[in-house]
XYZ file of C-alpha atoms in Angstrom:
574
model
C -0.020 -0.040 -0.057
C 1.457 3.555 -1.059
C 1.811 5.978 1.736
C 0.775 9.569 1.355
C 3.641 11.870 2.701
C 2.589 14.999 4.385
C 5.295 17.280 4.959
C 4.573 19.849 7.685
C 4.270 23.286 6.421
C 5.946 25.986 8.433
C 5.125 29.818 8.185
C 7.490 32.591 8.081
C 6.702 33.192 11.751
C 7.333 29.764 12.975
C 10.878 29.800 11.330
C 11.472 33.137 13.150
C 10.496 31.863 16.352
C 12.536 28.719 15.844
C 15.603 30.777 14.991
C 14.947 33.010 18.171
C 14.707 29.637 20.240
C 17.752 28.359 18.817
C 19.811 31.394 19.646
C 18.402 31.513 23.222
C 18.776 27.969 23.915
C 22.025 27.334 21.845
C 20.385 24.294 20.328
C 19.813 22.959 16.549
C 17.220 24.982 14.676
C 15.484 21.809 13.801
C 14.841 20.961 17.348
C 13.592 24.281 17.982
C 11.237 23.943 14.733
C 9.990 20.710 16.450
C 9.182 23.016 19.759
C 7.313 25.405 17.815
C 5.423 22.827 15.988
C 4.268 21.638 19.473
C 3.098 25.170 20.564
C 6.440 26.017 22.606
C 7.399 29.392 21.334
C 9.506 30.700 24.425
C 12.819 29.569 25.841
C 11.183 29.450 29.426
C 8.372 26.915 27.851
C 11.050 25.108 26.247
C 13.143 24.594 29.507
C 9.801 23.371 31.270
C 9.215 20.995 28.349
C 12.850 19.658 28.355
C 12.771 19.306 32.289
C 9.120 18.648 33.688
C 8.894 19.429 37.324
C 6.567 17.633 39.740
C 5.911 20.993 41.311
C 3.835 21.830 38.222
C 1.158 18.978 38.795
C -2.296 20.269 39.098
C -3.987 20.435 42.659
C -5.645 17.019 42.951
C -8.779 18.957 44.669
C -9.466 20.607 41.400
C -10.941 17.103 40.270
C -14.871 17.229 40.987
C -15.655 14.937 44.047
C -12.096 14.654 45.406
C -13.228 16.280 48.737
C -15.683 13.624 49.075
C -13.452 10.749 47.868
C -10.922 11.813 50.574
C -13.387 12.355 53.227
C -14.777 8.884 52.720
C -11.533 7.302 52.613
C -10.426 8.874 55.812
C -13.496 7.735 57.420
C -13.100 4.153 56.156
C -9.375 3.753 57.401
C -10.270 5.649 60.626
C -13.001 3.063 61.344
C -10.923 0.163 60.034
C -13.498 -0.846 57.478
C -12.608 -3.384 54.992
C -11.813 -1.794 51.511
C -11.764 -3.309 47.989
C -9.271 -1.950 45.384
C -11.063 -3.042 42.164
C -9.606 -2.425 38.541
C -9.843 -3.286 34.807
C -7.892 -6.398 33.829
C -5.542 -4.404 31.485
C -2.190 -2.506 32.081
C -3.998 0.474 32.943
C -6.226 -1.105 35.559
C -3.605 -3.424 37.090
C -1.166 -0.711 37.418
C -3.764 1.518 38.913
C -4.765 -1.287 41.547
C -1.269 -1.701 42.227
C -0.364 1.842 42.978
C -3.520 2.359 45.089
C -2.983 -0.805 47.090
C 0.744 -0.190 47.583
C 0.248 3.271 48.906
C -2.581 2.581 51.291
C -1.120 -1.002 52.552
C 0.892 0.904 55.465
C -2.353 2.415 56.604
C -4.733 -0.506 56.575
C -4.616 -4.009 57.580
C -8.228 -4.494 55.955
C -7.369 -4.034 52.231
C -8.204 -6.573 49.438
C -7.869 -6.104 45.610
C -9.968 -7.596 42.828
C -9.509 -7.940 39.182
C -12.538 -9.249 37.321
C -12.308 -12.352 35.051
C -12.325 -11.150 31.198
C -14.303 -14.248 30.373
C -16.472 -14.714 33.350
C -17.376 -11.165 34.232
C -16.277 -8.958 31.252
C -15.252 -5.301 31.393
C -15.852 -3.007 34.293
C -17.573 -3.430 37.546
C -19.168 -6.718 38.035
C -22.239 -8.060 39.986
C -20.061 -10.960 41.113
C -17.507 -8.516 42.553
C -20.114 -6.807 44.512
C -21.207 -9.966 45.878
C -17.597 -10.935 46.801
C -17.335 -7.703 48.685
C -20.680 -8.229 50.721
C -19.512 -11.703 51.630
C -16.361 -10.541 52.822
C -17.685 -7.715 54.918
C -16.226 -5.021 52.557
C -17.930 -1.709 52.769
C -16.003 0.508 50.416
C -14.918 -0.202 46.856
C -12.384 2.072 45.037
C -12.977 1.489 41.458
C -9.934 2.246 39.024
C -9.856 2.563 35.301
C -13.651 1.714 34.971
C -17.043 2.481 36.858
C -17.988 5.625 35.093
C -21.058 3.747 33.260
C -21.766 1.287 36.219
C -24.990 2.915 37.356
C -26.914 -0.261 37.888
C -23.914 -1.893 39.783
C -23.323 0.959 42.034
C -27.095 1.051 42.911
C -26.899 -2.732 43.715
C -24.018 -2.203 45.925
C -25.693 0.620 47.836
C -28.418 -1.695 48.607
C -25.867 -4.026 50.109
C -24.413 -1.284 52.223
C -21.253 -0.741 49.947
C -19.927 2.664 48.947
C -18.038 3.162 45.817
C -15.482 5.765 44.907
C -14.957 5.750 41.191
C -11.608 6.966 39.273
C -12.028 6.739 35.665
C -10.870 8.579 32.647
C -13.446 7.185 29.943
C -16.152 9.144 28.501
C -19.099 9.505 30.919
C -22.780 9.484 29.796
C -25.162 12.344 30.860
C -26.017 10.277 34.068
C -23.530 9.617 36.534
C -23.256 6.615 38.987
C -24.759 7.461 42.533
C -21.153 6.736 44.225
C -19.930 8.750 47.145
C -17.355 10.268 44.488
C -16.714 10.186 40.841
C -13.165 11.179 39.968
C -13.182 11.745 36.084
C -11.560 14.964 34.358
C -14.006 14.205 31.432
C -17.060 14.933 33.260
C -18.836 17.879 31.886
C -18.976 19.951 34.956
C -15.129 19.355 35.420
C -12.828 22.141 35.552
C -9.876 20.227 35.950
C -7.034 21.728 33.918
C -5.958 18.554 32.331
C -8.482 15.930 30.567
C -6.236 13.288 29.496
C -5.155 11.387 32.525
C -4.958 7.484 32.501
C -7.047 5.471 34.721
C -3.719 4.839 36.891
C -3.286 8.786 36.709
C -6.642 9.185 38.320
C -5.686 6.849 40.982
C -2.501 8.725 41.614
C -4.277 11.977 42.052
C -6.582 10.264 44.661
C -3.585 9.059 46.524
C -1.980 12.632 46.126
C -5.129 14.274 47.627
C -5.036 11.487 50.435
C -1.544 12.334 51.290
C -2.240 16.256 51.404
C -5.199 15.722 53.656
C -3.090 13.481 56.177
C 0.176 15.751 55.841
C 2.072 12.707 54.182
C 5.066 14.173 52.334
C 4.882 13.900 48.413
C 7.984 12.169 48.390
C 6.248 9.074 49.617
C 4.240 8.801 46.384
C 7.407 9.288 44.031
C 8.451 5.485 44.010
C 4.875 4.991 42.432
C 5.370 7.026 39.388
C 6.865 3.831 37.523
C 3.397 2.665 37.596
C 1.910 5.775 36.090
C 4.606 5.873 33.256
C 3.738 2.314 32.267
C 0.048 2.892 32.243
C 0.271 6.321 30.347
C 2.578 4.589 27.592
C 0.303 1.291 27.237
C -3.073 3.221 27.389
C -1.969 5.291 24.309
C -2.836 8.764 26.246
C -1.426 11.839 25.082
C 2.228 12.622 26.529
C 1.501 16.211 27.081
C 0.921 18.490 30.359
C 0.308 16.351 33.539
C 1.115 13.119 31.706
C 4.273 14.337 30.515
C 5.281 15.287 33.838
C 4.221 11.742 35.400
C 5.851 9.912 32.599
C 9.072 11.773 32.762
C 9.682 11.008 36.292
C 8.115 7.487 36.126
C 10.791 6.526 33.393
C 13.474 7.903 35.762
C 12.118 5.571 38.313
C 12.070 2.676 36.061
C 15.533 3.238 35.012
C 17.152 4.089 38.371
C 15.240 2.171 41.036
C 12.459 -0.035 39.625
C 10.399 -2.127 42.177
C 10.909 -5.690 42.603
C 8.071 -6.524 40.205
C 9.051 -4.087 37.560
C 12.684 -5.381 37.828
C 11.282 -8.880 37.109
C 9.615 -7.812 33.920
C 12.780 -5.771 32.751
C 14.875 -8.666 33.104
C 12.641 -11.048 31.322
C 12.235 -8.529 28.528
C 15.931 -8.387 28.150
C 16.102 -4.700 29.259
C 18.245 -4.922 31.998
C 21.237 -2.554 31.755
C 19.457 -0.742 28.920
C 18.018 2.757 28.982
C 14.135 1.926 29.259
C 11.861 4.411 26.859
C 8.324 4.803 26.368
C 8.797 2.554 23.207
C 9.981 -0.339 25.259
C 6.975 0.181 27.614
C 4.668 -0.018 24.549
C 6.277 -3.106 23.001
C 7.766 -5.047 25.695
C 6.731 -4.340 29.296
C 2.918 -3.321 28.751
C 2.240 -6.605 26.469
C 3.528 -8.783 29.083
C 1.310 -7.303 31.912
C -1.577 -7.294 29.588
C -0.869 -11.104 28.615
C -2.203 -11.963 32.232
C -5.522 -10.434 31.905
C -5.809 -11.715 28.224
C -4.867 -15.322 28.779
C -5.637 -16.072 32.505
C -6.634 -13.481 35.207
C -5.032 -9.890 35.506
C -4.752 -10.592 39.184
C -1.476 -12.259 38.552
C 0.039 -9.125 37.068
C -1.101 -7.364 40.308
C 0.623 -9.923 42.383
C 3.798 -9.599 40.254
C 3.705 -5.602 40.690
C 3.223 -5.838 44.320
C 5.938 -8.677 44.692
C 8.115 -8.271 47.891
C 11.113 -10.520 47.024
C 12.969 -11.200 43.834
C 12.352 -15.109 43.737
C 8.495 -14.575 43.701
C 9.064 -11.644 41.047
C 11.124 -13.848 38.839
C 8.756 -16.828 38.926
C 5.728 -14.507 38.193
C 7.608 -12.663 35.437
C 8.226 -16.141 33.760
C 4.800 -16.945 34.017
C 3.471 -13.662 32.318
C 6.171 -14.233 29.623
C 4.715 -17.717 28.910
C 1.387 -16.109 28.764
C 2.615 -13.505 26.221
C 4.215 -16.130 24.118
C 0.836 -18.069 24.055
C -1.009 -14.794 23.115
C 1.305 -14.214 20.105
C 0.565 -17.410 18.671
C -3.144 -17.006 19.300
C -2.981 -13.549 17.819
C -1.349 -14.781 14.721
C -3.823 -17.620 14.074
C -6.738 -15.335 14.571
C -5.286 -12.464 12.399
C -4.804 -15.164 9.677
C -8.433 -16.339 9.998
C -9.659 -12.923 9.946
C -7.637 -12.147 6.838
C -9.000 -15.239 5.085
C -12.638 -13.857 6.038
C -11.751 -10.506 4.390
C -10.266 -11.992 1.495
C -13.784 -13.712 0.654
C -15.635 -10.265 0.716
C -16.544 -9.190 -2.428
C -15.603 -5.429 -3.348
C -13.848 -5.039 -0.169
C -11.841 -2.232 -1.897
C -15.014 -0.229 -1.803
C -15.955 -0.758 1.806
C -14.962 1.867 4.238
C -15.131 -0.205 7.487
C -14.381 -3.894 8.265
C -16.294 -6.102 10.531
C -15.611 -9.812 11.150
C -16.918 -12.235 13.499
C -16.161 -15.809 14.521
C -17.689 -17.196 17.862
C -14.838 -19.407 18.425
C -12.162 -16.638 18.576
C -10.325 -16.044 21.783
C -11.753 -12.842 23.491
C -8.374 -11.812 24.835
C -6.840 -11.046 21.774
C -9.516 -9.572 19.327
C -8.369 -6.036 20.107
C -4.794 -6.779 18.890
C -6.500 -8.471 15.800
C -8.561 -5.363 15.298
C -5.338 -3.168 15.338
C -3.693 -5.425 12.824
C -6.583 -5.282 10.416
C -6.601 -1.364 10.818
C -2.945 -1.392 10.000
C -3.136 -3.678 6.882
C -6.355 -2.260 5.267
C -6.366 1.248 6.845
C -9.975 1.206 7.550
C -11.776 1.181 11.035
C -12.026 -2.476 12.353
C -14.445 -4.361 14.504
C -13.617 -7.816 15.461
C -16.319 -9.895 17.263
C -16.515 -13.219 19.181
C -19.041 -14.858 21.462
C -18.719 -14.799 25.126
C -21.190 -16.284 27.337
C -24.702 -15.281 25.850
C -23.303 -12.092 24.195
C -21.390 -11.123 21.282
C -18.301 -8.968 22.305
C -16.054 -7.017 20.235
C -12.957 -4.613 20.055
C -12.863 -1.699 17.535
C -9.802 0.224 16.278
C -9.867 3.254 14.024
C -8.021 5.296 11.623
C -7.063 9.308 11.817
C -10.212 11.481 11.561
C -13.032 8.771 12.279
C -14.125 8.741 15.928
C -14.973 5.159 16.528
C -16.361 5.806 20.094
C -18.860 8.172 18.653
C -19.835 5.687 15.749
C -20.446 2.834 18.263
C -22.150 5.283 20.613
C -24.624 6.021 17.799
C -25.672 2.456 17.856
C -26.154 2.310 21.499
C -29.654 1.241 21.423
C -28.601 -2.203 19.848
C -25.828 -2.601 22.469
C -25.730 -4.161 26.067
C -22.571 -2.421 26.776
C -19.928 -0.062 25.268
C -17.040 2.201 26.179
C -13.564 3.449 24.825
C -12.013 6.421 23.201
C -11.631 8.129 19.695
C -9.404 5.386 18.239
C -10.396 2.172 20.200
C -13.635 1.055 21.795
C -15.209 -2.181 23.123
C -18.557 -3.365 22.752
C -21.103 -6.202 23.601
C -24.468 -6.910 21.903
C -27.125 -9.727 21.598
C -26.750 -12.079 18.766
C -30.246 -10.931 17.147
C -29.046 -7.235 17.037
C -25.759 -8.291 15.110
C -26.881 -7.786 11.509
C -28.602 -4.474 12.182
C -25.499 -3.310 14.087
C -23.253 -4.104 11.086
C -25.611 -2.344 8.559
C -25.715 0.857 10.797
C -22.009 0.869 11.652
C -21.061 0.351 8.091
C -23.225 3.120 6.865
C -21.816 5.406 9.486
C -18.394 4.666 8.122
C -19.520 5.053 4.598
C -21.081 8.604 5.253
C -18.099 9.705 7.193
C -14.902 8.396 5.807
C -13.492 10.217 2.998
C -11.402 8.200 0.341
C -8.278 10.048 1.189
C -8.471 8.957 4.695
C -8.274 5.479 3.660
C -4.549 5.954 2.463
C -1.756 5.321 4.941
C -0.378 8.817 5.967
C 2.964 9.640 7.185
C 3.422 12.923 8.784
C 6.896 14.464 8.369
C 8.221 16.993 10.854
C 11.146 18.376 8.829
C 13.256 18.082 5.871
C 17.296 17.594 6.674
C 20.436 16.646 5.353
C 22.323 13.629 6.304
C 25.190 16.006 7.434
C 22.696 17.503 10.000
C 22.606 14.052 11.914
C 25.442 13.714 14.481
C 25.568 12.827 18.155
C 24.915 16.378 19.285
C 21.815 16.512 17.038
C 20.932 12.896 18.682
C 21.564 14.309 22.323
C 19.258 17.286 21.715
C 16.729 15.149 19.883
C 16.456 12.917 23.014
C 15.572 15.803 25.132
C 12.051 15.781 23.456
C 11.460 12.386 25.345
C 9.189 11.018 26.661
C 7.511 10.477 23.327
C 4.044 9.359 22.476
C 0.714 10.702 21.330
C 0.659 14.500 20.614
C 4.467 14.089 21.278
C 5.372 11.941 18.454
C 8.691 10.547 17.712
C 9.817 13.091 15.069
C 9.915 11.916 11.440
C 12.399 13.402 9.030
C 12.903 13.324 5.439
C 16.211 13.382 3.324
C 15.797 14.192 -0.422
C 17.870 12.765 -3.143
C 19.910 10.055 -1.368
C 21.574 7.081 -3.064
C 23.349 3.764 -2.070
C 26.904 4.223 -0.602
C 27.690 0.790 -2.365
C 27.077 -1.382 0.581
C 23.291 -1.619 1.173
C 22.029 -5.144 1.113
C 19.020 -7.453 1.624
C 18.877 -9.087 5.341
C 16.330 -11.108 7.293
C 15.528 -14.745 7.446
C 13.706 -14.340 3.952
C 15.791 -11.381 2.776
C 12.608 -9.187 3.187
C 14.410 -6.201 4.971
C 16.895 -3.776 3.766
C 20.021 -2.746 5.449
C 21.061 0.683 3.945
C 24.105 2.633 3.873
C 23.316 5.896 1.987
C 24.763 9.211 0.952
C 23.156 12.275 -0.154
C 23.690 14.749 -3.104
C 25.110 17.477 -0.590
C 27.824 15.268 0.692
C 26.086 13.882 3.788
C 26.869 10.415 5.170
C 27.378 7.509 4.980
C 24.615 6.892 7.210
C 23.366 3.422 8.311
C 19.594 2.739 8.321
C 17.206 -0.408 8.410
C 14.038 -0.540 6.171
C 11.894 -3.481 7.348
C 9.775 -5.385 4.756
C 11.032 -2.914 1.873
C 13.042 -5.691 -0.176
C 11.107 -4.358 -3.341
C 13.297 -1.370 -3.561
C 16.433 -3.297 -3.490
C 17.011 -3.542 -7.320
C 16.399 0.002 -7.792
C 18.739 0.991 -4.831
C 21.704 -1.155 -6.057
C 21.496 0.623 -9.289
C 22.705 3.694 -7.544
C 19.528 5.521 -8.541
C 18.234 8.319 -6.425
C 15.492 8.312 -3.903
C 13.879 10.177 -1.057
C 13.654 8.569 2.281
C 11.639 9.352 5.542
C 12.768 8.167 8.893
C 13.001 8.313 12.587
C 16.407 8.528 14.155
C 17.363 5.936 16.949
C 20.921 5.050 18.929
C 21.855 1.467 18.362
C 24.253 0.228 20.999
C 26.078 -3.150 20.228
C 29.082 -4.662 22.152
C 29.306 -1.280 24.050
C 29.551 1.041 20.917
C 26.617 3.320 20.200
C 25.868 4.471 16.742
C 22.873 6.454 14.954
C 20.564 4.573 12.968
C 17.804 5.444 10.588
C 14.651 3.677 11.159
C 13.111 3.884 7.603
C 9.425 4.460 7.312
C 9.182 4.739 3.576
C 11.218 5.000 0.386
C 10.266 6.953 -2.676
C 12.115 6.410 -5.816
C 12.688 9.546 -7.670
C 11.602 7.952 -10.939
C 8.184 7.699 -9.471
């Protein structure tokens, strides 16, 4: 599939602002252009961006209901009530449960935690968990990363004498659950300055408020920031504002003094002794934590994150690594089966959405499969399977199409739904499936323009190969942590050619290992182009091409070099 290159336009004012920043900060003008693009136009704002401060976190009591939440929590602890920490089975939920449990553990001997079973109970607050709380004398449940739509369940709990504090970050409906407190910055009545906290981030704000109310120093919270960093990266929330601060210091914690549980995961991922980045969390740490909830029960992930000795951490890390291997095999098989279904669809090229259903597919991996289908076909994808008496599914989207709103417009057909702009989940009864497919596909057809169905590569700046050196790399690293709304910068270099040593590599020779120079005398520069073997003959003939890429450090045998991670190649003959 051909990619559309969107080279970011800069105004004369942008260029002038970048030059002023470069002069004041004494750093590369290209880096300053990236800052301007992110709305950072003064040297003071740039310094705050490069070195976030925990002092700039917002007052947690600005969240609606925070005073009520802290008052109820203090009362429960003072009266020695039994408290249940409840969370979703994904990375965000399990890190949130671990964070709150870890912080409250010294103040209570009556704490318990609960992760619902993905298959038996499904997403969110379950009736089974409330019955468990009742049977065990629990009178307060703190729900993390879920609960914003649990109106009936919260009412059921109230009838049994159980209060709820809800800490969520998903979109609320017009009616909120009748909990003691509903902490969610996306509430319509919220004046909290930042809307994009992760579920674990909301849990952190509750603990921050609790600490403030009891004169507990903020420093006692800092060792928990590794959990917020893992949740922020894994839940794909914006790396801006408060999230940037939490992620920045959380990554420091992961790199300098991780907990025993995190150390176990770091070791099993092969990251020991390496600098851990957001990318490592997204592709290595997060999937392993997630695998527990996908393949077994997310409680095991919490057990690991709360591990008190290295032997326990090592054993549990090996378990979740095994789950992750099983998940990968399952994910590949189901993706192949989904592709086979799609290949049988007539006129698929004219359809603006994809919906596939197999009642036998494993519920734990359908979200990953939906992501793979969206990447391959560049259309919103909904993958459905059967769970108990309901059809349940995961949906993923493309740029410019709000899949949460599309699913919300079908709410009269659904038993449950929730999510974000680009990812959502849903459940419905089988007799409603055909109507749901028709309506969803009609929404996609009405709203998606043909140009949206072409993969896009947004290019931040055009540079020359001679611009890329260790100093440039050092300044580029100051942009970290990277992620949504602060993406890894993508660069383009025009009119490059083979230095004479580029070659095909990989088991099936499907990748290109490049060594290139440009027409201005820059290079040679090393690069890797995964899956782009089709350009090999053209490049070996010393013909010119444009290339777009991100830049990474590559450390091997103690030597660090710069490597281009090629995103696309465009032969100049085209």
